[in-house]
PDB file of C-alpha atoms (C1' of nucleotides) in Angstrom:
ATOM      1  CA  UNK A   1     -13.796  -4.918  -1.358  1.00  0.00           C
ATOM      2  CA  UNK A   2     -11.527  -2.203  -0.545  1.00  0.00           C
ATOM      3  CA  UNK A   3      -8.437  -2.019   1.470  1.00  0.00           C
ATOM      4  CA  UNK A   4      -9.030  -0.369   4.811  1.00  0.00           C
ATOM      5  CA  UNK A   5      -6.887   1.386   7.424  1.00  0.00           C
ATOM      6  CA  UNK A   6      -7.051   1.546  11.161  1.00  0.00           C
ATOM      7  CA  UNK A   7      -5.341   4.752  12.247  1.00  0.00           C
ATOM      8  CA  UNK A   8      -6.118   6.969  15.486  1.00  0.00           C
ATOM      9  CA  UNK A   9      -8.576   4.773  16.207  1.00  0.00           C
ATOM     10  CA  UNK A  10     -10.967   5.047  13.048  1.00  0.00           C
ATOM     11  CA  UNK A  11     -11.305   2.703  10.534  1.00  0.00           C
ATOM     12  CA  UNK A  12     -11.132   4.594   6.888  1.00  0.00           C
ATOM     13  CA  UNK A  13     -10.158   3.962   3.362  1.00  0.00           C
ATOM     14  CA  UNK A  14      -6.833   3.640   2.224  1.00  0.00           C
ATOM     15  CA  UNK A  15      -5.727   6.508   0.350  1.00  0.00           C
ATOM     16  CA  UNK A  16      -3.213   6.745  -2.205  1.00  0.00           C
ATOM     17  CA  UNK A  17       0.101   7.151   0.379  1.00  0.00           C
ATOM     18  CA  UNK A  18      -1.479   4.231   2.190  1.00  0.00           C
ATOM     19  CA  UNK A  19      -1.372   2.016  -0.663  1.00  0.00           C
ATOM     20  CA  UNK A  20       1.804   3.358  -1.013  1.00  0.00           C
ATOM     21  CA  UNK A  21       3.253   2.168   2.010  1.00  0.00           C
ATOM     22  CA  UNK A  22       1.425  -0.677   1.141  1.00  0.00           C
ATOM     23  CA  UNK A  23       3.009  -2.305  -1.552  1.00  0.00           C
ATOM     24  CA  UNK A  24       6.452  -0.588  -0.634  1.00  0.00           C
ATOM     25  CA  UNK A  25       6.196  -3.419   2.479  1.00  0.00           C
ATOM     26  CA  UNK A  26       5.334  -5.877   0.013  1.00  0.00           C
ATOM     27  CA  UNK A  27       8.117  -5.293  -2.740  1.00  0.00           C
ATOM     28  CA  UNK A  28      10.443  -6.036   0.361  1.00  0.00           C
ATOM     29  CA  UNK A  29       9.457  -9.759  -0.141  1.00  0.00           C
ATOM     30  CA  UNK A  30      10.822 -10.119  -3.815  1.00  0.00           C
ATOM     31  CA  UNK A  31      13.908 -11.960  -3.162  1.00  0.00           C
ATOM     32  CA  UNK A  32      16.761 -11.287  -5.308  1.00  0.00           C
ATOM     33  CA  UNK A  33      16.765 -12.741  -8.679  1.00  0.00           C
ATOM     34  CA  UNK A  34      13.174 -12.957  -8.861  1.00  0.00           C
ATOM     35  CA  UNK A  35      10.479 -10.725 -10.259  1.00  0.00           C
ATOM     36  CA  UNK A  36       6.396  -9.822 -10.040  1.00  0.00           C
ATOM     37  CA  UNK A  37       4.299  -8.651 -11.897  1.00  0.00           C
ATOM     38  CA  UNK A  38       2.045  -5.379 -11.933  1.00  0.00           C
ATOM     39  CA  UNK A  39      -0.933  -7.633 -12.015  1.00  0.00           C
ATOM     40  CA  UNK A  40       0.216  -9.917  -9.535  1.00  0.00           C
ATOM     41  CA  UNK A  41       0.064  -6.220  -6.974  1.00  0.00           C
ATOM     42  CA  UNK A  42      -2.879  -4.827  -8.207  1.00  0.00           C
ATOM     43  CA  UNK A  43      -4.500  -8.003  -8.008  1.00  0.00           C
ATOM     44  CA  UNK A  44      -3.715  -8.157  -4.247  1.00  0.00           C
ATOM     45  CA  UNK A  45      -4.269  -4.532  -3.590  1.00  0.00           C
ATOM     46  CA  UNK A  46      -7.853  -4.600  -5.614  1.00  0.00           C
ATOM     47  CA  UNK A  47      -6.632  -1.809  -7.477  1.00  0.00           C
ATOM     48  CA  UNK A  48      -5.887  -1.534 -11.795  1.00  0.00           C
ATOM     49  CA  UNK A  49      -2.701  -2.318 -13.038  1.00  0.00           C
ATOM     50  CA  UNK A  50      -2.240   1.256 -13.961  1.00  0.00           C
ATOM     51  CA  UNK A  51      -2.233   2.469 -10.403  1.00  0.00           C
ATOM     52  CA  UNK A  52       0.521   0.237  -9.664  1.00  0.00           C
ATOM     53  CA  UNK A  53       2.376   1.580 -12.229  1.00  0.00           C
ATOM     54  CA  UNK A  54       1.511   4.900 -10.815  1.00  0.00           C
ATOM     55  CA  UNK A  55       2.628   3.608  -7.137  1.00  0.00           C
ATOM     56  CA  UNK A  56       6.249   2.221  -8.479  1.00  0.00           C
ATOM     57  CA  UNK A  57       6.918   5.636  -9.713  1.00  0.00           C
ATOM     58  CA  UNK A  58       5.926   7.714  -6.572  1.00  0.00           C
ATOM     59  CA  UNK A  59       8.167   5.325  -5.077  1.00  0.00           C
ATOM     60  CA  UNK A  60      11.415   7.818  -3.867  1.00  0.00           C
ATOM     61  CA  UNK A  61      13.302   5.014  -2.180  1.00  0.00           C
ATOM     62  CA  UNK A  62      14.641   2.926  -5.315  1.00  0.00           C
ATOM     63  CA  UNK A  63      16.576   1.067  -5.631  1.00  0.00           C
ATOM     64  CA  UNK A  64      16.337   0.161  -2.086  1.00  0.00           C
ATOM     65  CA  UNK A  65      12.649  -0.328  -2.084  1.00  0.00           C
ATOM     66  CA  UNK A  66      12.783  -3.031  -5.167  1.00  0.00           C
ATOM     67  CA  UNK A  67      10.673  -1.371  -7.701  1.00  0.00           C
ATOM     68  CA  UNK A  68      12.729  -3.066 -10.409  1.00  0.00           C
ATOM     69  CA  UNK A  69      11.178  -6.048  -9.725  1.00  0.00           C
ATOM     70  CA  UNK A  70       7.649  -5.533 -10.685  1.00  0.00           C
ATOM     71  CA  UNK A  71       7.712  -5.995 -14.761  1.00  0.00           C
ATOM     72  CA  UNK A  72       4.415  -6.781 -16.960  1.00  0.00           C
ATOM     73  CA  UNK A  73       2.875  -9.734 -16.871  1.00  0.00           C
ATOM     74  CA  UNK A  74       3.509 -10.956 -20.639  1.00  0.00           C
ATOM     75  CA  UNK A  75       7.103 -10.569 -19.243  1.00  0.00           C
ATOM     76  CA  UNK A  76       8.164  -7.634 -20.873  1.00  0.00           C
ATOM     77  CA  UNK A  77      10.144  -5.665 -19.309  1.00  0.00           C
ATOM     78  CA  UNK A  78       7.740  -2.721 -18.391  1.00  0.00           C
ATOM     79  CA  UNK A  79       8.844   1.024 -17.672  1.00  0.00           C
ATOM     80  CA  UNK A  80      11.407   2.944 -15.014  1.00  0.00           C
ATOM     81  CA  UNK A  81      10.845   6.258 -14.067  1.00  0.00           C
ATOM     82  CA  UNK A  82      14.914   7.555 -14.157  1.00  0.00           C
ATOM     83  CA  UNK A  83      16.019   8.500 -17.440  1.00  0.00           C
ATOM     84  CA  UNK A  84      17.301   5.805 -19.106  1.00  0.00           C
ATOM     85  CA  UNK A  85      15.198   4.695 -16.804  1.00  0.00           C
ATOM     86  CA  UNK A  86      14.482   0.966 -18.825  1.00  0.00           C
ATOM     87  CA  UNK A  87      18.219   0.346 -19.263  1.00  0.00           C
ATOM     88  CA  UNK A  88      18.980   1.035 -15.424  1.00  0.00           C
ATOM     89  CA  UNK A  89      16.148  -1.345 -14.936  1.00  0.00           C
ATOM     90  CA  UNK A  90      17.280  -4.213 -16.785  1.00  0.00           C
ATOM     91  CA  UNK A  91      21.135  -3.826 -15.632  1.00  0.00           C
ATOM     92  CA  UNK A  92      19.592  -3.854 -12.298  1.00  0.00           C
ATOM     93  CA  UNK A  93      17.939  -6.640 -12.699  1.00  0.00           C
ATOM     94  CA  UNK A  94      20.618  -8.658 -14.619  1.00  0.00           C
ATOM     95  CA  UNK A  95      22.597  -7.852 -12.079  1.00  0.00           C
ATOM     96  CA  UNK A  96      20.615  -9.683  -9.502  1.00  0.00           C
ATOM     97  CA  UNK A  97      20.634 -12.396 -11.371  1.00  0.00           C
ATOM     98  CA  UNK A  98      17.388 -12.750 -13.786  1.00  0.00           C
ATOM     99  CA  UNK A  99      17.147 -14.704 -16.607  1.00  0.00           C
ATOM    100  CA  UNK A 100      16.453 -12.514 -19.775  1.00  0.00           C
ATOM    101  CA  UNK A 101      15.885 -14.593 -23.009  1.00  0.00           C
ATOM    102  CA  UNK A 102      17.075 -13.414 -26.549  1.00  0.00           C
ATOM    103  CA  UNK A 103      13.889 -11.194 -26.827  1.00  0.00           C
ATOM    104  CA  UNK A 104      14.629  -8.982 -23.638  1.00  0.00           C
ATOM    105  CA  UNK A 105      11.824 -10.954 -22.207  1.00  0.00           C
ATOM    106  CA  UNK A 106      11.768 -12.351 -18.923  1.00  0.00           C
ATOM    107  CA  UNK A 107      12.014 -16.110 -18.316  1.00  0.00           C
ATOM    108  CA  UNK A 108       8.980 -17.504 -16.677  1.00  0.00           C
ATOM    109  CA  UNK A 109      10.750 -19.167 -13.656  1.00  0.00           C
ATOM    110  CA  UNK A 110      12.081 -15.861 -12.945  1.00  0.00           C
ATOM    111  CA  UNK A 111       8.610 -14.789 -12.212  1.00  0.00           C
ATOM    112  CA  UNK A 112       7.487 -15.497  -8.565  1.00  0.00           C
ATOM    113  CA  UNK A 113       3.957 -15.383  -6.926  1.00  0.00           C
ATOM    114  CA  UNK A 114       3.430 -13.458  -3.863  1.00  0.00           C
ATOM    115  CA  UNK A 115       0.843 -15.546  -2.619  1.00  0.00           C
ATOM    116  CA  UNK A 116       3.777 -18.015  -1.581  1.00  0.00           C
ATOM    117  CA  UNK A 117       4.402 -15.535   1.108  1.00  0.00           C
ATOM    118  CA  UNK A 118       1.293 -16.058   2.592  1.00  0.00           C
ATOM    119  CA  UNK A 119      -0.239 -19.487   4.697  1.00  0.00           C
TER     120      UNK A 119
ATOM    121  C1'  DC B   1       4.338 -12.326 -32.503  1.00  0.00           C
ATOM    122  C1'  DA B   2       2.947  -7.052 -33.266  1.00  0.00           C
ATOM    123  C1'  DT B   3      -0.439  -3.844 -33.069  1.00  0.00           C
ATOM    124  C1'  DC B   4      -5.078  -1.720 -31.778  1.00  0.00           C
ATOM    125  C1'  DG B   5      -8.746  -0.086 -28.855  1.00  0.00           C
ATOM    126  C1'  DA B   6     -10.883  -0.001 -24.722  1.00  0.00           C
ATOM    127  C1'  DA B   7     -11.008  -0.019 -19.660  1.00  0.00           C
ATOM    128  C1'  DC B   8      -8.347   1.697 -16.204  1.00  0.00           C
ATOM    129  C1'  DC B   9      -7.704   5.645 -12.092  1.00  0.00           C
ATOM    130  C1'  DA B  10      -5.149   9.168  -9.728  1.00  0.00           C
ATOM    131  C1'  DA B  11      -1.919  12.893 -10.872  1.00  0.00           C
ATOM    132  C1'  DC B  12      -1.165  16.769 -13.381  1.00  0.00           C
ATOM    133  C1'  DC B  13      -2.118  20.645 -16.147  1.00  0.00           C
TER     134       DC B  13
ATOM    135  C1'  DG C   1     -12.405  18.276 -17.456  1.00  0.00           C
ATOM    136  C1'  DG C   2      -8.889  16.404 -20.728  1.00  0.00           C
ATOM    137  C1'  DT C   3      -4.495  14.067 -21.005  1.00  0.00           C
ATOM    138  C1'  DT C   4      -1.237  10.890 -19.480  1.00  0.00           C
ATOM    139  C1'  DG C   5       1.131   7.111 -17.754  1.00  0.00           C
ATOM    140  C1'  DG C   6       6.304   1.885 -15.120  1.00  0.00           C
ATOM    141  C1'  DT C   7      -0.893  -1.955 -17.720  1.00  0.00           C
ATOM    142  C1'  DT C   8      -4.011  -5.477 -19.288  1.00  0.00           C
ATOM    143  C1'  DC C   9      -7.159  -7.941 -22.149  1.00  0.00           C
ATOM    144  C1'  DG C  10      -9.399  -9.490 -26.208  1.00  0.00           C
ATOM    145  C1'  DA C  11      -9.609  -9.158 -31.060  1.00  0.00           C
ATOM    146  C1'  DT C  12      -7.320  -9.077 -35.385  1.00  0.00           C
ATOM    147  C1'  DG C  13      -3.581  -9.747 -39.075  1.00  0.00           C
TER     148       DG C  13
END
DNA sequence: CATCGAACCAACC
DNA sequence: GGTTGGTTCGATG
């Protein structure tokens, strides 16, 4: 099933600045301290993990839009599109408060579902 | 745990 | 059309 939006009156497919927007809203929701994953969106979005990757780095808006806080699933840290980009990322994100372990990998509890936000 | 290959999909050349 | 990523998964050592 594929996302769809309403706009002008039609009903089409999302395209790629749709998703965009998209998970841009969604990011919003990750409160500080707390992380996603890249599967957790793509899941959501019915889209591959790759394409979210792809998303977080169209994304002009950081830090404001929180594309920090999407990291890989295994809890690595994943990638950051600024140079240095990886070391911004993780300053960033120590900054706000999640847990790294001795392995630069992410606690678990630091890790938040975004289904939570829904009901 | 680290690494590998494959599937991934739009952007970029 | 081929390559390349802000990835993942399963298999393998």
């Amino acid at each position: 099933m594929t996302i769809l939006v309403y706009e002008e009156g039609e009903l089409r497919k999302a395209k790629i600045q749709d998703l965009l927007e998209i998970v841009k809203s969604l990011l919003l929701l990750i409160p500080m301290g707390k992380v996603t994953s890249y599967k957790e969106l793509a899941l959501m979005l019915n889209v591959s993990p790759r394409l979210i990757g792809r998303l977080m780095a169209m994304n002009d808006d950081a830090p404001i839009i929180p594309c920090h806080r999407v990291v890989k699933s295994n809890g690595h840290i994943g990638g950051y599109s600024m140079k240095n980009g990886v070391e911004i990322k993780k300053k960033l994100l120590k900054f706000e408060g999640v847990k790294f372990r001795n392995d630069n990998h992410i606690s678990h509890d630091s890790m938040i579902s975004l289904k939570e936000f829904y009901e």
